[in-house]
Amino acid sequence: MSVHASIEPLAWESAFFALHSGRLRFCDQAPPLQAAACDAYQLVQAKVPADDLACCDALYALGFRLAEGEVDFVLPVQAASPSGGQRPARVEDCLWLRALAREAFALSRFRAPWYHPQDSGRFYAEWVEKAVYGTFDHACLLALDDAGSPQGFVTMRALATGAARIGLLAVARSAARRGVGRRLVAQAQAWCQTQQLSHLSVATQIGNLAAQRLYLGCGARLDATAYWLYR
């Protein structure tokens, strides 16, 4: 089987990781992918539906290897108001947000041997700070304890389709097993309502059972599964 795809340069990631990177864009009209085209990059990423094993096999023949599995969920947009203290994140929260992101997302698809060990946490720390400023993700909300101290955060992005996607969701270790994750999901759902968005999507690693249980417990339905392959 031939893989018909072009390679999209990933300019921002290339600069951030100091790693010339591209991503496959599959298209039946594209010419068959050649190893020489991939050789022009230090790293080429491919996201393949988990049921397309023929494509996975063809990419393996070109030197790609499995990096991570991903599960995508769709959550309903509910009318119920989220419980507990909450507020939008502010610039002065960024140090706390970055520290939590580095800890919570130390393991991801941005992992060795393709990336440096600290790259994953560094990437997601940058992501959450950008969300505070409304760039890439459009909002960052905090869950607060009774004293007003942050316990976790969730970032959201409105899509052109009229839906929304959770970018990141993390709970501080000191606030684990207190229902903070459910509160953050409820905050994201309420944000969708205020923005008049139809539904809410979220993805997580296939091995992150705690996150999958959280979303299913909040009424999510499984929407898609995929593999990330790297070369």
mmCIF file of C-alpha atoms in Angstrom:
data_model
loop_
_atom_site.group_PDB
_atom_site.id
_atom_site.type_symbol
_atom_site.label_atom_id
_atom_site.label_comp_id
_atom_site.label_asym_id
_atom_site.label_seq_id
_atom_site.Cartn_x
_atom_site.Cartn_y
_atom_site.Cartn_z
ATOM 1 C CA MET A 1 0.000 0.000 0.000
ATOM 2 C CA SER A 2 1.204 3.504 -0.860
ATOM 3 C CA VAL A 3 0.620 6.418 1.509
ATOM 4 C CA HIS A 4 -0.661 9.461 -0.354
ATOM 5 C CA ALA A 5 0.302 12.506 1.683
ATOM 6 C CA SER A 6 2.130 15.805 1.635
ATOM 7 C CA ILE A 7 4.312 17.131 4.448
ATOM 8 C CA GLU A 8 3.209 20.338 6.151
ATOM 9 C CA PRO A 9 6.120 22.207 7.791
ATOM 10 C CA LEU A 10 5.494 22.900 11.487
ATOM 11 C CA ALA A 11 7.197 26.268 11.799
ATOM 12 C CA TRP A 12 6.264 27.057 15.399
ATOM 13 C CA GLU A 13 7.155 23.617 16.750
ATOM 14 C CA SER A 14 10.387 23.598 14.743
ATOM 15 C CA ALA A 15 11.465 26.857 16.371
ATOM 16 C CA PHE A 16 10.255 25.950 19.872
ATOM 17 C CA PHE A 17 11.930 22.538 20.001
ATOM 18 C CA ALA A 18 14.873 23.474 17.737
ATOM 19 C CA LEU A 19 13.857 20.427 15.691
ATOM 20 C CA HIS A 20 12.942 20.790 12.003
ATOM 21 C CA SER A 21 9.495 19.179 12.042
ATOM 22 C CA GLY A 22 6.656 18.436 9.650
ATOM 23 C CA ARG A 23 3.318 16.637 9.726
ATOM 24 C CA LEU A 24 1.735 14.378 7.143
ATOM 25 C CA ARG A 25 -1.474 15.639 5.542
ATOM 26 C CA PHE A 26 -3.219 12.688 3.940
ATOM 27 C CA CYS A 27 -4.909 13.268 0.585
ATOM 28 C CA ASP A 28 -5.842 10.798 -2.143
ATOM 29 C CA GLN A 29 -4.735 13.328 -4.761
ATOM 30 C CA ALA A 30 -1.253 13.691 -3.247
ATOM 31 C CA PRO A 31 1.606 11.669 -4.740
ATOM 32 C CA PRO A 32 2.838 8.566 -2.902
ATOM 33 C CA LEU A 33 4.994 9.532 0.057
ATOM 34 C CA GLN A 34 8.694 8.821 -0.438
ATOM 35 C CA ALA A 35 11.313 8.336 2.260
ATOM 36 C CA ALA A 36 13.428 11.035 0.599
ATOM 37 C CA ALA A 37 10.727 13.629 1.289
ATOM 38 C CA CYS A 38 10.762 12.681 4.972
ATOM 39 C CA ASP A 39 14.556 12.869 5.049
ATOM 40 C CA ALA A 40 14.297 16.642 4.562
ATOM 41 C CA TYR A 41 12.981 16.876 8.150
ATOM 42 C CA GLN A 42 14.491 15.887 11.476
ATOM 43 C CA LEU A 43 11.045 14.704 12.571
ATOM 44 C CA VAL A 44 7.853 13.911 10.656
ATOM 45 C CA GLN A 45 4.595 13.319 12.551
ATOM 46 C CA ALA A 46 1.572 11.357 11.358
ATOM 47 C CA LYS A 47 -1.809 11.029 13.070
ATOM 48 C CA VAL A 48 -3.618 7.932 11.807
ATOM 49 C CA PRO A 49 -7.112 6.655 12.738
ATOM 50 C CA ALA A 50 -6.636 3.607 14.941
ATOM 51 C CA ASP A 51 -8.709 1.418 12.609
ATOM 52 C CA ASP A 52 -6.495 2.194 9.588
ATOM 53 C CA LEU A 53 -3.899 -0.467 10.268
ATOM 54 C CA ALA A 54 -2.953 -0.702 6.592
ATOM 55 C CA CYS A 55 -1.801 2.915 6.703
ATOM 56 C CA CYS A 56 0.111 2.234 9.922
ATOM 57 C CA ASP A 57 1.856 -0.726 8.281
ATOM 58 C CA ALA A 58 2.767 1.358 5.229
ATOM 59 C CA LEU A 59 4.199 4.101 7.424
ATOM 60 C CA TYR A 60 6.183 1.535 9.406
ATOM 61 C CA ALA A 61 7.731 0.426 6.109
ATOM 62 C CA LEU A 62 8.843 4.045 5.604
ATOM 63 C CA GLY A 63 10.526 4.142 8.994
ATOM 64 C CA PHE A 64 7.742 5.567 11.182
ATOM 65 C CA ARG A 65 7.314 4.273 14.734
ATOM 66 C CA LEU A 66 4.501 4.473 17.291
ATOM 67 C CA ALA A 67 4.821 7.432 19.664
ATOM 68 C CA GLU A 68 1.431 7.587 21.396
ATOM 69 C CA GLY A 69 -2.230 6.648 21.172
ATOM 70 C CA GLU A 70 -5.023 9.214 21.509
ATOM 71 C CA VAL A 71 -8.703 9.004 22.483
ATOM 72 C CA ASP A 72 -11.162 11.747 21.525
ATOM 73 C CA PHE A 73 -14.388 12.391 23.449
ATOM 74 C CA VAL A 74 -17.408 14.644 22.927
ATOM 75 C CA LEU A 75 -19.062 16.187 25.987
ATOM 76 C CA PRO A 76 -22.566 17.645 26.120
ATOM 77 C CA VAL A 77 -23.039 21.341 26.793
ATOM 78 C CA GLN A 78 -25.165 21.352 29.926
ATOM 79 C CA ALA A 79 -27.209 24.050 31.593
ATOM 80 C CA ALA A 80 -26.129 23.271 35.176
ATOM 81 C CA SER A 81 -23.917 25.873 36.841
ATOM 82 C CA PRO A 82 -20.503 24.613 37.967
ATOM 83 C CA SER A 83 -20.010 24.348 41.723
ATOM 84 C CA GLY A 84 -17.239 25.831 43.855
ATOM 85 C CA GLY A 85 -15.051 28.871 43.464
ATOM 86 C CA GLN A 86 -13.846 29.773 40.002
ATOM 87 C CA ARG A 87 -12.496 32.643 37.946
ATOM 88 C CA PRO A 88 -10.621 33.350 34.718
ATOM 89 C CA ALA A 89 -6.854 33.028 35.055
ATOM 90 C CA ARG A 90 -4.894 36.273 35.232
ATOM 91 C CA VAL A 91 -1.368 37.194 34.201
ATOM 92 C CA GLU A 92 -0.197 36.945 37.814
ATOM 93 C CA ASP A 93 -1.278 33.265 37.810
ATOM 94 C CA CYS A 94 1.138 32.330 35.038
ATOM 95 C CA LEU A 95 3.992 31.139 37.265
ATOM 96 C CA TRP A 96 1.639 28.763 39.099
ATOM 97 C CA LEU A 97 0.015 27.640 35.862
ATOM 98 C CA ARG A 98 3.340 26.946 34.174
ATOM 99 C CA ALA A 99 4.598 24.947 37.159
ATOM 100 C CA LEU A 100 1.450 22.797 37.243
ATOM 101 C CA ALA A 101 1.558 22.240 33.476
ATOM 102 C CA ARG A 102 5.204 21.149 33.626
ATOM 103 C CA GLU A 103 4.319 18.610 36.325
ATOM 104 C CA ALA A 104 0.994 17.394 34.926
ATOM 105 C CA PHE A 105 2.140 17.010 31.318
ATOM 106 C CA ALA A 106 5.682 15.768 31.803
ATOM 107 C CA LEU A 107 4.724 12.649 29.820
ATOM 108 C CA SER A 108 3.068 13.063 26.420
ATOM 109 C CA ARG A 109 3.673 12.381 22.756
ATOM 110 C CA PHE A 110 6.511 14.938 22.946
ATOM 111 C CA ARG A 111 8.763 12.311 24.478
ATOM 112 C CA ALA A 112 12.126 10.631 24.115
ATOM 113 C CA PRO A 113 13.735 9.455 21.923
ATOM 114 C CA TRP A 114 12.361 12.114 19.579
ATOM 115 C CA TYR A 115 12.359 14.978 22.098
ATOM 116 C CA HIS A 116 14.379 15.937 25.167
ATOM 117 C CA PRO A 117 12.952 14.781 28.533
ATOM 118 C CA GLN A 118 11.999 18.316 29.605
ATOM 119 C CA ASP A 119 10.393 19.272 26.284
ATOM 120 C CA SER A 120 6.883 18.018 27.039
ATOM 121 C CA GLY A 121 6.481 19.995 30.257
ATOM 122 C CA ARG A 122 8.072 23.045 28.665
ATOM 123 C CA PHE A 123 5.682 22.870 25.698
ATOM 124 C CA TYR A 124 2.526 22.636 27.807
ATOM 125 C CA ALA A 125 3.739 25.367 30.165
ATOM 126 C CA GLU A 126 3.957 27.629 27.129
ATOM 127 C CA TRP A 127 0.511 26.464 25.974
ATOM 128 C CA VAL A 128 -1.266 27.353 29.224
ATOM 129 C CA GLU A 129 0.397 30.763 29.420
ATOM 130 C CA LYS A 130 -0.701 31.533 25.871
ATOM 131 C CA ALA A 131 -4.259 30.594 26.873
ATOM 132 C CA VAL A 132 -4.192 33.256 29.606
ATOM 133 C CA TYR A 133 -3.492 35.808 26.885
ATOM 134 C CA GLY A 134 -6.144 34.298 24.604
ATOM 135 C CA THR A 135 -3.713 33.070 21.955
ATOM 136 C CA PHE A 136 -4.142 29.566 20.485
ATOM 137 C CA ASP A 137 -6.651 28.612 23.185
ATOM 138 C CA HIS A 138 -9.126 31.386 23.886
ATOM 139 C CA ALA A 139 -9.702 31.051 27.637
ATOM 140 C CA CYS A 140 -8.128 29.655 30.793
ATOM 141 C CA LEU A 141 -10.337 29.115 33.855
ATOM 142 C CA LEU A 142 -9.334 28.232 37.408
ATOM 143 C CA ALA A 143 -11.057 26.132 40.055
ATOM 144 C CA LEU A 144 -10.516 27.639 43.517
ATOM 145 C CA ASP A 145 -10.603 26.298 47.066
ATOM 146 C CA ASP A 146 -12.521 27.968 49.891
ATOM 147 C CA ALA A 147 -9.614 30.345 50.512
ATOM 148 C CA GLY A 148 -9.537 31.424 46.865
ATOM 149 C CA SER A 149 -6.343 29.554 45.996
ATOM 150 C CA PRO A 150 -6.206 27.764 42.622
ATOM 151 C CA GLN A 151 -6.620 23.991 42.567
ATOM 152 C CA GLY A 152 -6.598 23.339 38.824
ATOM 153 C CA PHE A 153 -7.117 24.850 35.400
ATOM 154 C CA VAL A 154 -8.839 24.183 32.096
ATOM 155 C CA THR A 155 -8.204 25.864 28.743
ATOM 156 C CA MET A 156 -10.735 26.099 25.903
ATOM 157 C CA ARG A 157 -10.707 27.001 22.244
ATOM 158 C CA ALA A 158 -13.731 27.956 20.137
ATOM 159 C CA LEU A 159 -13.741 26.299 16.709
ATOM 160 C CA ALA A 160 -15.016 27.608 13.398
ATOM 161 C CA THR A 161 -17.522 24.730 13.369
ATOM 162 C CA GLY A 162 -19.460 26.287 16.253
ATOM 163 C CA ALA A 163 -18.077 23.781 18.749
ATOM 164 C CA ALA A 164 -15.264 24.021 21.294
ATOM 165 C CA ARG A 165 -12.303 21.936 22.414
ATOM 166 C CA ILE A 166 -10.635 21.567 25.780
ATOM 167 C CA GLY A 167 -6.938 22.101 25.245
ATOM 168 C CA LEU A 168 -5.527 21.308 28.685
ATOM 169 C CA LEU A 169 -7.040 20.237 31.993
ATOM 170 C CA ALA A 170 -4.914 19.721 35.086
ATOM 171 C CA VAL A 171 -5.506 19.399 38.823
ATOM 172 C CA ALA A 172 -2.855 20.195 41.426
ATOM 173 C CA ARG A 173 -1.569 17.134 43.253
ATOM 174 C CA SER A 174 -2.626 18.691 46.576
ATOM 175 C CA ALA A 175 -6.241 18.858 45.318
ATOM 176 C CA ALA A 176 -6.460 15.337 43.873
ATOM 177 C CA ARG A 177 -9.559 13.192 44.545
ATOM 178 C CA ARG A 178 -11.682 16.163 45.590
ATOM 179 C CA GLY A 179 -13.877 16.449 42.513
ATOM 180 C CA VAL A 180 -11.847 19.299 41.027
ATOM 181 C CA GLY A 181 -11.636 17.616 37.620
ATOM 182 C CA ARG A 182 -15.429 17.400 37.387
ATOM 183 C CA ARG A 183 -15.713 21.050 38.407
ATOM 184 C CA LEU A 184 -13.297 22.050 35.660
ATOM 185 C CA VAL A 185 -15.263 20.085 33.060
ATOM 186 C CA ALA A 186 -18.439 21.824 34.268
ATOM 187 C CA GLN A 187 -16.703 25.201 33.936
ATOM 188 C CA ALA A 188 -15.739 24.355 30.364
ATOM 189 C CA GLN A 189 -19.319 23.311 29.580
ATOM 190 C CA ALA A 190 -20.660 26.548 31.076
ATOM 191 C CA TRP A 191 -18.155 28.541 29.012
ATOM 192 C CA CYS A 192 -19.486 26.823 25.881
ATOM 193 C CA GLN A 193 -22.995 27.894 26.836
ATOM 194 C CA THR A 194 -22.023 31.538 27.243
ATOM 195 C CA GLN A 195 -20.253 31.395 23.865
ATOM 196 C CA GLN A 196 -23.298 29.655 22.292
ATOM 197 C CA LEU A 197 -21.177 26.693 21.195
ATOM 198 C CA SER A 198 -22.891 23.411 20.387
ATOM 199 C CA HIS A 199 -20.634 20.788 21.970
ATOM 200 C CA LEU A 200 -17.262 20.268 23.603
ATOM 201 C CA SER A 201 -14.485 17.926 22.481
ATOM 202 C CA VAL A 202 -11.457 16.749 24.425
ATOM 203 C CA ALA A 203 -8.601 14.360 23.675
ATOM 204 C CA THR A 204 -6.354 12.437 26.036
ATOM 205 C CA GLN A 205 -3.629 9.822 25.864
ATOM 206 C CA ILE A 206 -4.826 6.276 25.387
ATOM 207 C CA GLY A 207 -2.975 5.247 28.547
ATOM 208 C CA ASN A 208 -4.457 8.008 30.719
ATOM 209 C CA LEU A 209 -7.251 5.985 32.292
ATOM 210 C CA ALA A 210 -7.924 8.582 35.002
ATOM 211 C CA ALA A 211 -8.737 11.233 32.395
ATOM 212 C CA GLN A 212 -10.891 8.809 30.403
ATOM 213 C CA ARG A 213 -12.873 7.879 33.520
ATOM 214 C CA LEU A 214 -13.323 11.576 34.316
ATOM 215 C CA TYR A 215 -14.773 12.423 30.908
ATOM 216 C CA LEU A 216 -16.988 9.347 30.740
ATOM 217 C CA GLY A 217 -18.236 10.129 34.242
ATOM 218 C CA CYS A 218 -19.151 13.621 33.038
ATOM 219 C CA GLY A 219 -21.350 12.200 30.280
ATOM 220 C CA ALA A 220 -18.845 12.109 27.424
ATOM 221 C CA ARG A 221 -19.134 9.692 24.531
ATOM 222 C CA LEU A 222 -16.181 8.150 22.731
ATOM 223 C CA ASP A 223 -15.771 9.807 19.343
ATOM 224 C CA ALA A 224 -12.488 8.613 17.818
ATOM 225 C CA THR A 225 -9.168 6.896 18.468
ATOM 226 C CA ALA A 226 -5.882 7.503 16.700
ATOM 227 C CA TYR A 227 -2.172 6.710 16.735
ATOM 228 C CA TRP A 228 0.644 9.236 16.525
ATOM 229 C CA LEU A 229 3.556 7.852 14.493
ATOM 230 C CA TYR A 230 6.937 9.579 14.197
ATOM 231 C CA ARG A 231 9.871 9.265 11.846
#
